[in-house]
Amino acid sequence: MSQYKALEKIKISKIVKKIWLITFLLIVLLIAILFLPWQQNIKGYGELIAYNPEERPYKVYAPISGFIEKFLVKEDIFVKKGTPLVIMRDLDKNYFENLDKIKKNIQRQLKNLQINLSLLQNKKENLKENLKIGLNVYNNKMKKIQNKIKSLENKSVSLKKNLEITKINYERIKKLYKEGIESKRKFELEENKFIKAKIDYENNILEIKIQKRELEITKQEREKFKREATNKILETKKQIQDTKLKIQKLNEELTKINIKISRYKTATIYAKEDGFIVRILKNDKNQYIKKGEPLFIFSPSYKSRAILVKFRPLDMPLVKKGLPVRIQFEGWPALQIPGWPRISVGTFSGHIEKVDPLPQKDRGFYAFVVEDFKDEWPVLNITLATSFKLIKSLATYTSFLIRFGITFFYKLIC
């Protein structure tokens, strides 16, 4: 090879050396990047809302059918509880008079029914008392008859005994009279005694039968009296129940009338709680508004805020309750390096409080992010429905970046 001196003059170009060096450094840099704690990012959309559903905006509806007389407040003005907001007037000028007539008519019917109810209750008590007295009368009468029957039965025993003795004497005297031993007069006297004893015994037996028949009749009369009196009491109770039902229905009608009158008298709508009129939906004084139509949207003051985050179904497994997040509000100066959520300026802390288990109609999943009180959100400059970004750091060293774009529905100073 020494004879080829041209090879010794060949040298590697400086440009090639630089290319090799740059390539080597890039390879080293790429290998080093593999060991950096980089985290994945995911995009989504959402809004800032009140966490308590009762503190979220709601529509206020017309209490009566009619026209708007006057709006007493303007949009986006803070109002206290009890502040008058809207005055309405009814289309029918005689509406209140008609309601008042109906009310007086119902009150008159109620008064008559109350009197009738009192009379029926007194009648029921009287019927019960009469039933009690009547049963006592029949019971006493039956007891008296039973005692008389018992007395007659005891008397019957003695009369029967007397009849048997008298009959024996009569038969003996009769035999002696036929034999001529006793006189005719004595025979006739014994015969009369026997006949009298027989008649007394038979009359006593007949009296017992009469008293037993009387007892049976008295029992039948007692049952008939009891049945008739009980039917009258039951009928009176039914009348009382019907009257009470009528009174109840009239009271319900009276309550409805009073509510209508109260609504008519208080056609002014008052604020039920502190808050804002966000949007007036009906402002034409010449437009007829039916009862139940929405007049305006009212947003009550809230105590707790939350971020309603929308994310794709693909990202669902990455979202769990309790995971920390970093929030960047739109319009708020901030810097966030993708992949390293801790390297940020102008962002705020929070954590996921709740995740909806099912997708909504737009096929997206939603989660609620609440404030971290160690790193509180800005108070005076952030309002509900503000657009923002949210950087979420997962416990699995995976995170996502959610970009929020929300239309301005209402403005509420925290």
Coordinates of C-alpha atoms in Angstrom, one line a residue:
M1 CA 0.0 0.0 0.0
S2 CA 3.0 2.3 0.6
Q3 CA 3.3 2.6 -3.1
Y4 CA -0.1 4.3 -3.3
K5 CA 0.8 7.6 -1.7
A6 CA -2.4 9.2 -2.9
L7 CA -4.4 7.5 -0.2
E8 CA -2.3 9.2 2.5
K9 CA -3.4 12.5 1.1
I10 CA -7.2 11.6 1.5
K11 CA -8.7 13.3 4.6
I12 CA -12.3 13.4 6.1
S13 CA -14.2 16.6 5.4
K14 CA -15.0 18.9 8.3
I15 CA -18.6 19.1 7.2
V16 CA -18.9 15.3 7.5
K17 CA -17.4 15.4 11.0
K18 CA -20.0 18.1 12.0
I19 CA -22.8 16.0 10.6
W20 CA -21.6 12.9 12.5
L21 CA -21.3 15.0 15.7
I22 CA -24.8 16.5 15.3
T23 CA -26.3 13.0 14.6
F24 CA -24.6 11.6 17.6
L25 CA -25.8 14.4 19.8
L26 CA -29.4 14.0 18.5
I27 CA -29.3 10.3 19.2
V28 CA -28.1 11.0 22.8
L29 CA -30.8 13.7 23.2
L30 CA -33.5 11.4 22.0
I31 CA -32.4 8.6 24.4
A32 CA -32.3 11.2 27.3
I33 CA -35.8 12.4 26.4
L34 CA -37.1 8.8 26.9
F35 CA -36.2 9.0 30.6
L36 CA -37.9 12.4 31.2
P37 CA -41.2 12.3 33.1
W38 CA -43.3 13.4 30.1
Q39 CA -47.1 13.0 30.3
Q40 CA -49.8 12.6 27.7
N41 CA -52.3 15.4 27.0
I42 CA -56.0 15.1 26.1
K43 CA -58.3 17.9 24.8
G44 CA -61.9 18.7 25.7
Y45 CA -64.5 21.4 26.4
G46 CA -66.5 22.6 29.5
E47 CA -67.8 25.5 31.6
L48 CA -67.7 26.9 35.1
I49 CA -71.0 26.3 37.0
A50 CA -72.4 26.2 40.5
Y51 CA -71.7 22.9 42.1
N52 CA -75.1 22.8 44.0
P53 CA -77.9 22.2 41.5
E54 CA -80.2 24.4 43.6
E55 CA -77.8 27.4 43.0
R56 CA -77.9 27.1 39.2
P57 CA -79.9 29.4 37.0
Y58 CA -83.6 28.7 36.4
K59 CA -86.5 30.2 34.5
V60 CA -89.2 32.3 36.3
Y61 CA -92.7 31.8 34.9
A62 CA -95.7 34.0 34.7
P63 CA -98.0 33.5 37.7
I64 CA -101.1 34.7 35.8
S65 CA -102.2 35.2 32.2
G66 CA -102.0 38.8 31.1
F67 CA -99.5 41.5 30.1
I68 CA -96.3 42.8 31.6
E69 CA -96.9 46.0 33.3
K70 CA -93.3 46.9 34.1
F71 CA -89.9 45.3 34.7
L72 CA -88.5 46.9 37.9
V73 CA -84.9 45.7 37.5
K74 CA -82.5 45.4 34.6
E75 CA -80.3 42.5 33.4
D76 CA -77.1 41.7 35.3
I77 CA -78.1 43.8 38.3
F78 CA -77.6 42.1 41.7
V79 CA -80.9 41.9 43.7
K80 CA -81.6 40.9 47.3
K81 CA -84.2 38.4 48.4
G82 CA -87.7 39.9 48.4
T83 CA -86.9 42.6 45.8
P84 CA -89.9 43.2 43.3
L85 CA -88.8 42.2 39.8
V86 CA -91.9 42.3 37.5
I87 CA -95.4 43.6 37.7
M88 CA -98.1 41.9 35.6
R89 CA -101.8 42.8 34.9
D90 CA -104.7 40.5 33.9
L91 CA -106.5 40.8 30.6
D92 CA -110.0 40.5 32.2
K93 CA -110.7 43.6 34.3
N94 CA -113.6 41.7 36.1
Y95 CA -111.5 38.7 36.8
F96 CA -110.9 39.6 40.4
E97 CA -114.6 40.4 41.0
N98 CA -115.6 37.1 39.5
L99 CA -113.2 35.3 41.7
D100 CA -114.5 37.1 44.7
K101 CA -118.1 36.2 43.9
I102 CA -117.1 32.5 43.5
K103 CA -115.3 32.7 46.8
K104 CA -118.3 34.2 48.6
N105 CA -120.6 31.5 47.1
I106 CA -118.3 28.8 48.2
Q107 CA -118.1 30.3 51.7
R108 CA -121.9 30.4 51.9
Q109 CA -122.2 26.8 50.8
L110 CA -119.5 25.9 53.4
K111 CA -121.5 27.7 56.1
N112 CA -124.7 25.8 55.2
L113 CA -122.9 22.5 55.1
Q114 CA -121.3 23.2 58.5
I115 CA -124.7 23.9 60.0
N116 CA -126.1 20.8 58.3
L117 CA -123.2 18.7 59.6
S118 CA -123.7 19.9 63.1
L119 CA -127.4 19.0 62.9
L120 CA -126.6 15.6 61.5
Q121 CA -124.1 14.9 64.3
N122 CA -126.7 16.0 66.9
K123 CA -129.2 13.7 65.2
K124 CA -126.8 10.8 65.3
E125 CA -126.2 11.3 69.0
N126 CA -129.9 11.5 69.6
L127 CA -130.5 8.4 67.7
K128 CA -127.9 6.6 69.7
E129 CA -129.4 7.8 72.9
N130 CA -132.9 6.8 71.8
L131 CA -131.6 3.4 70.8
K132 CA -130.0 3.0 74.2
I133 CA -133.2 4.1 76.0
G134 CA -135.4 2.0 73.8
L135 CA -133.3 -1.1 74.3
N136 CA -133.4 -0.5 78.1
V137 CA -137.2 -0.3 78.0
Y138 CA -137.5 -3.5 76.0
N139 CA -135.0 -5.2 78.3
N140 CA -136.9 -4.2 81.4
K141 CA -140.2 -5.3 79.8
M142 CA -138.7 -8.6 78.9
K143 CA -137.2 -9.1 82.3
K144 CA -140.6 -8.3 83.9
I145 CA -142.3 -10.8 81.7
Q146 CA -139.6 -13.4 82.4
N147 CA -140.1 -12.9 86.1
K148 CA -143.9 -13.2 85.8
I149 CA -143.5 -16.4 83.8
K150 CA -141.2 -17.8 86.5
S151 CA -143.7 -16.8 89.1
L152 CA -146.6 -18.4 87.2
E153 CA -144.5 -21.6 86.7
N154 CA -143.9 -21.8 90.5
K155 CA -147.6 -21.2 91.0
S156 CA -148.4 -23.9 88.5
V157 CA -146.5 -26.4 90.6
S158 CA -148.6 -25.6 93.7
L159 CA -151.9 -25.5 91.7
K160 CA -151.1 -28.9 90.1
K161 CA -150.4 -30.3 93.5
N162 CA -153.6 -28.8 94.8
L163 CA -155.5 -30.2 91.8
E164 CA -154.2 -33.7 92.4
I165 CA -155.2 -33.6 96.1
T166 CA -158.6 -32.1 95.3
K167 CA -159.1 -34.8 92.6
I168 CA -158.3 -37.6 95.1
N169 CA -160.8 -36.1 97.6
Y170 CA -163.4 -35.7 94.9
E171 CA -163.0 -39.3 93.8
R172 CA -163.2 -40.6 97.3
I173 CA -166.3 -38.5 98.2
K174 CA -167.9 -39.4 94.9
K175 CA -167.5 -43.1 95.7
L176 CA -168.8 -42.7 99.2
Y177 CA -171.7 -40.6 97.9
K178 CA -172.7 -43.4 95.5
E179 CA -172.5 -45.9 98.4
G180 CA -174.8 -43.6 100.4
I181 CA -172.2 -42.9 103.1
E182 CA -171.6 -39.2 102.2
S183 CA -174.3 -36.6 101.7
K184 CA -175.1 -35.0 98.4
R185 CA -174.1 -31.5 99.8
K186 CA -170.6 -32.6 100.7
F187 CA -170.3 -34.3 97.3
E188 CA -171.3 -31.1 95.6
L189 CA -168.8 -29.1 97.7
E190 CA -165.9 -31.4 96.8
E191 CA -167.0 -31.4 93.2
N192 CA -166.9 -27.6 93.2
K193 CA -163.5 -27.6 94.8
F194 CA -162.2 -30.0 92.2
I195 CA -163.7 -27.9 89.3
K196 CA -162.2 -24.7 90.8
A197 CA -158.8 -26.3 91.3
K198 CA -158.9 -27.6 87.7
I199 CA -159.9 -24.2 86.4
D200 CA -157.2 -22.4 88.4
Y201 CA -154.6 -24.8 87.1
E202 CA -155.7 -24.5 83.5
N203 CA -155.9 -20.7 83.7
N204 CA -152.4 -20.6 85.1
I205 CA -151.1 -22.8 82.2
L206 CA -152.9 -20.5 79.8
E207 CA -151.4 -17.4 81.5
I208 CA -148.0 -18.9 81.1
K209 CA -148.5 -19.5 77.4
I210 CA -149.8 -15.9 77.1
Q211 CA -146.8 -14.5 78.9
K212 CA -144.4 -16.6 76.8
R213 CA -146.1 -15.3 73.6
E214 CA -145.9 -11.8 75.0
L215 CA -142.1 -12.3 75.6
E216 CA -141.6 -13.6 72.0
I217 CA -143.5 -10.6 70.6
T218 CA -141.5 -8.2 72.8
K219 CA -138.2 -9.8 71.6
Q220 CA -139.4 -9.4 68.0
E221 CA -140.4 -5.8 68.6
R222 CA -137.0 -5.2 70.3
E223 CA -135.1 -6.6 67.3
K224 CA -137.2 -4.6 64.9
F225 CA -136.7 -1.4 67.0
K226 CA -132.9 -2.1 67.1
R227 CA -132.7 -2.8 63.4
E228 CA -134.6 0.4 62.5
A229 CA -132.7 2.6 64.9
T230 CA -129.4 1.1 63.7
N231 CA -130.4 1.7 60.0
K232 CA -131.2 5.3 60.9
I233 CA -127.9 5.8 62.6
L234 CA -126.0 4.3 59.7
E235 CA -127.9 6.5 57.2
T236 CA -127.1 9.5 59.4
K237 CA -123.5 8.5 59.4
K238 CA -123.5 8.2 55.6
Q239 CA -125.1 11.7 55.4
I240 CA -122.4 13.0 57.7
Q241 CA -119.6 11.4 55.6
D242 CA -121.1 12.8 52.4
T243 CA -121.4 16.2 54.0
K244 CA -117.7 16.0 55.1
L245 CA -116.7 15.1 51.6
K246 CA -118.6 18.0 50.2
I247 CA -117.0 20.3 52.8
Q248 CA -113.5 18.9 51.9
K249 CA -114.1 19.5 48.1
L250 CA -115.4 23.0 48.8
N251 CA -112.4 23.7 51.0
E252 CA -110.1 22.6 48.2
E253 CA -111.9 24.8 45.7
L254 CA -111.7 27.7 48.2
T255 CA -108.0 27.1 48.6
K256 CA -107.6 27.2 44.8
I257 CA -109.7 30.4 44.6
N258 CA -107.6 32.0 47.4
I259 CA -104.4 31.0 45.5
K260 CA -105.8 32.6 42.4
I261 CA -106.9 35.7 44.3
S262 CA -103.5 35.8 46.0
R263 CA -101.7 35.5 42.7
Y264 CA -103.9 38.2 41.2
K265 CA -103.4 40.5 44.1
T266 CA -99.7 39.8 44.1
A267 CA -99.1 39.8 40.3
T268 CA -95.8 41.3 41.2
I269 CA -93.0 38.7 41.1
Y270 CA -90.4 38.9 43.9
A271 CA -86.9 37.5 44.1
K272 CA -87.0 34.3 46.1
E273 CA -83.3 34.6 46.9
D274 CA -80.2 36.8 46.3
G275 CA -79.0 36.8 42.7
F276 CA -79.2 38.3 39.2
I277 CA -81.7 38.5 36.3
V278 CA -79.5 37.0 33.7
R279 CA -81.8 37.3 30.6
I280 CA -85.2 38.9 30.1
L281 CA -87.2 36.6 27.7
K282 CA -90.5 38.6 27.5
N283 CA -90.2 42.4 27.4
D284 CA -93.1 43.4 25.1
K285 CA -95.8 45.1 27.1
N286 CA -98.4 44.5 24.4
Q287 CA -97.7 40.8 24.1
Y288 CA -100.3 38.6 25.8
I289 CA -98.5 36.1 28.1
K290 CA -100.1 32.9 29.2
K291 CA -99.8 31.5 32.7
G292 CA -96.7 29.4 32.9
E293 CA -94.7 31.0 30.1
P294 CA -91.1 31.9 31.0
L295 CA -90.5 35.6 31.7
F296 CA -86.8 35.7 32.5
I297 CA -83.8 33.6 33.7
F298 CA -82.7 34.1 37.3
S299 CA -79.3 33.1 38.6
P300 CA -79.1 32.8 42.4
S301 CA -75.9 33.5 44.3
Y302 CA -73.9 30.4 44.8
K303 CA -71.6 29.2 47.6
S304 CA -69.5 26.6 45.7
R305 CA -68.2 26.6 42.2
A306 CA -67.3 23.7 39.9
I307 CA -66.0 23.1 36.4
L308 CA -68.1 20.9 34.2
V309 CA -65.6 19.2 32.0
K310 CA -66.5 17.4 28.8
F311 CA -64.2 14.7 27.5
R312 CA -64.3 12.1 24.8
P313 CA -65.4 8.5 25.5
L314 CA -61.9 7.4 24.4
D315 CA -60.5 9.3 27.4
M316 CA -63.0 7.9 29.9
P317 CA -60.6 5.3 31.5
L318 CA -58.1 8.1 32.3
V319 CA -60.6 10.2 34.4
K320 CA -61.1 9.2 38.0
K321 CA -62.5 10.8 41.1
G322 CA -59.9 12.6 43.3
L323 CA -57.3 13.1 40.6
P324 CA -55.6 16.6 40.8
V325 CA -55.8 19.1 37.9
R326 CA -54.3 22.4 36.8
I327 CA -56.7 25.0 35.5
Q328 CA -56.0 27.9 33.0
F329 CA -58.8 30.4 32.5
E330 CA -59.2 31.9 29.1
G331 CA -58.1 35.5 29.1
W332 CA -56.0 34.9 32.2
P333 CA -52.2 35.3 31.5
A334 CA -50.7 31.8 31.8
L335 CA -48.0 29.5 30.4
Q336 CA -48.2 25.8 30.3
I337 CA -45.6 23.4 28.8
P338 CA -47.4 20.4 27.3
G339 CA -46.3 17.1 28.9
W340 CA -45.1 18.7 32.1
P341 CA -48.1 20.1 34.0
R342 CA -46.1 21.2 37.0
I343 CA -44.1 23.6 34.8
S344 CA -46.7 26.3 34.5
V345 CA -47.4 30.0 35.3
G346 CA -50.9 31.5 35.9
T347 CA -52.7 28.2 36.4
F348 CA -54.8 27.1 39.4
S349 CA -55.2 23.9 41.3
G350 CA -58.3 21.7 41.5
H351 CA -59.4 18.0 41.7
I352 CA -62.1 15.8 40.1
E353 CA -65.0 15.5 42.5
K354 CA -67.5 13.5 40.4
V355 CA -67.5 11.6 37.1
D356 CA -70.8 10.9 35.2
P357 CA -71.0 7.1 34.6
L358 CA -73.0 7.5 31.4
P359 CA -72.5 9.6 28.3
Q360 CA -74.9 12.5 27.5
K361 CA -76.9 13.1 24.3
D362 CA -73.9 14.6 22.6
R363 CA -72.0 11.3 23.3
G364 CA -69.6 13.0 25.6
F365 CA -68.7 12.2 29.2
Y366 CA -68.7 14.9 31.9
A367 CA -66.8 15.3 35.1
F368 CA -67.0 17.9 37.9
V369 CA -63.8 19.6 39.0
V370 CA -63.9 21.6 42.3
E371 CA -61.6 24.1 43.8
D372 CA -58.5 23.3 45.8
F373 CA -58.6 25.7 48.8
K374 CA -54.8 25.6 49.1
D375 CA -54.6 27.2 45.7
E376 CA -57.9 29.2 45.4
W377 CA -59.3 30.3 42.1
P378 CA -59.5 34.1 41.4
V379 CA -62.6 35.5 42.9
L380 CA -63.4 39.0 41.5
N381 CA -62.5 38.4 37.9
I382 CA -63.8 34.9 37.3
T383 CA -67.6 34.4 36.7
L384 CA -69.8 31.4 35.9
A385 CA -69.7 30.2 32.3
T386 CA -66.1 31.6 31.8
S387 CA -64.0 29.8 29.2
F388 CA -60.8 28.2 30.3
K389 CA -58.2 25.4 29.9
L390 CA -57.7 22.6 32.3
I391 CA -54.5 20.6 32.7
K392 CA -55.2 17.3 34.4
S393 CA -52.4 15.2 36.0
L394 CA -53.2 11.6 36.5
A395 CA -51.8 9.3 39.2
T396 CA -50.6 7.0 36.5
Y397 CA -48.2 9.8 35.3
T398 CA -50.6 10.5 32.4
S399 CA -52.3 13.9 32.0
F400 CA -54.5 15.7 29.6
L401 CA -55.1 19.3 28.5
I402 CA -58.8 20.3 28.2
R403 CA -59.5 23.5 26.2
F404 CA -62.8 25.2 27.1
G405 CA -64.8 27.4 24.8
I406 CA -68.1 28.6 26.3
T407 CA -70.6 31.2 25.1
F408 CA -71.4 33.9 27.7
F409 CA -74.8 33.0 29.2
Y410 CA -74.7 35.3 32.2
K411 CA -72.3 37.3 34.3
L412 CA -72.2 36.8 38.0
I413 CA -69.5 38.4 40.3
C414 CA -68.3 35.8 42.8

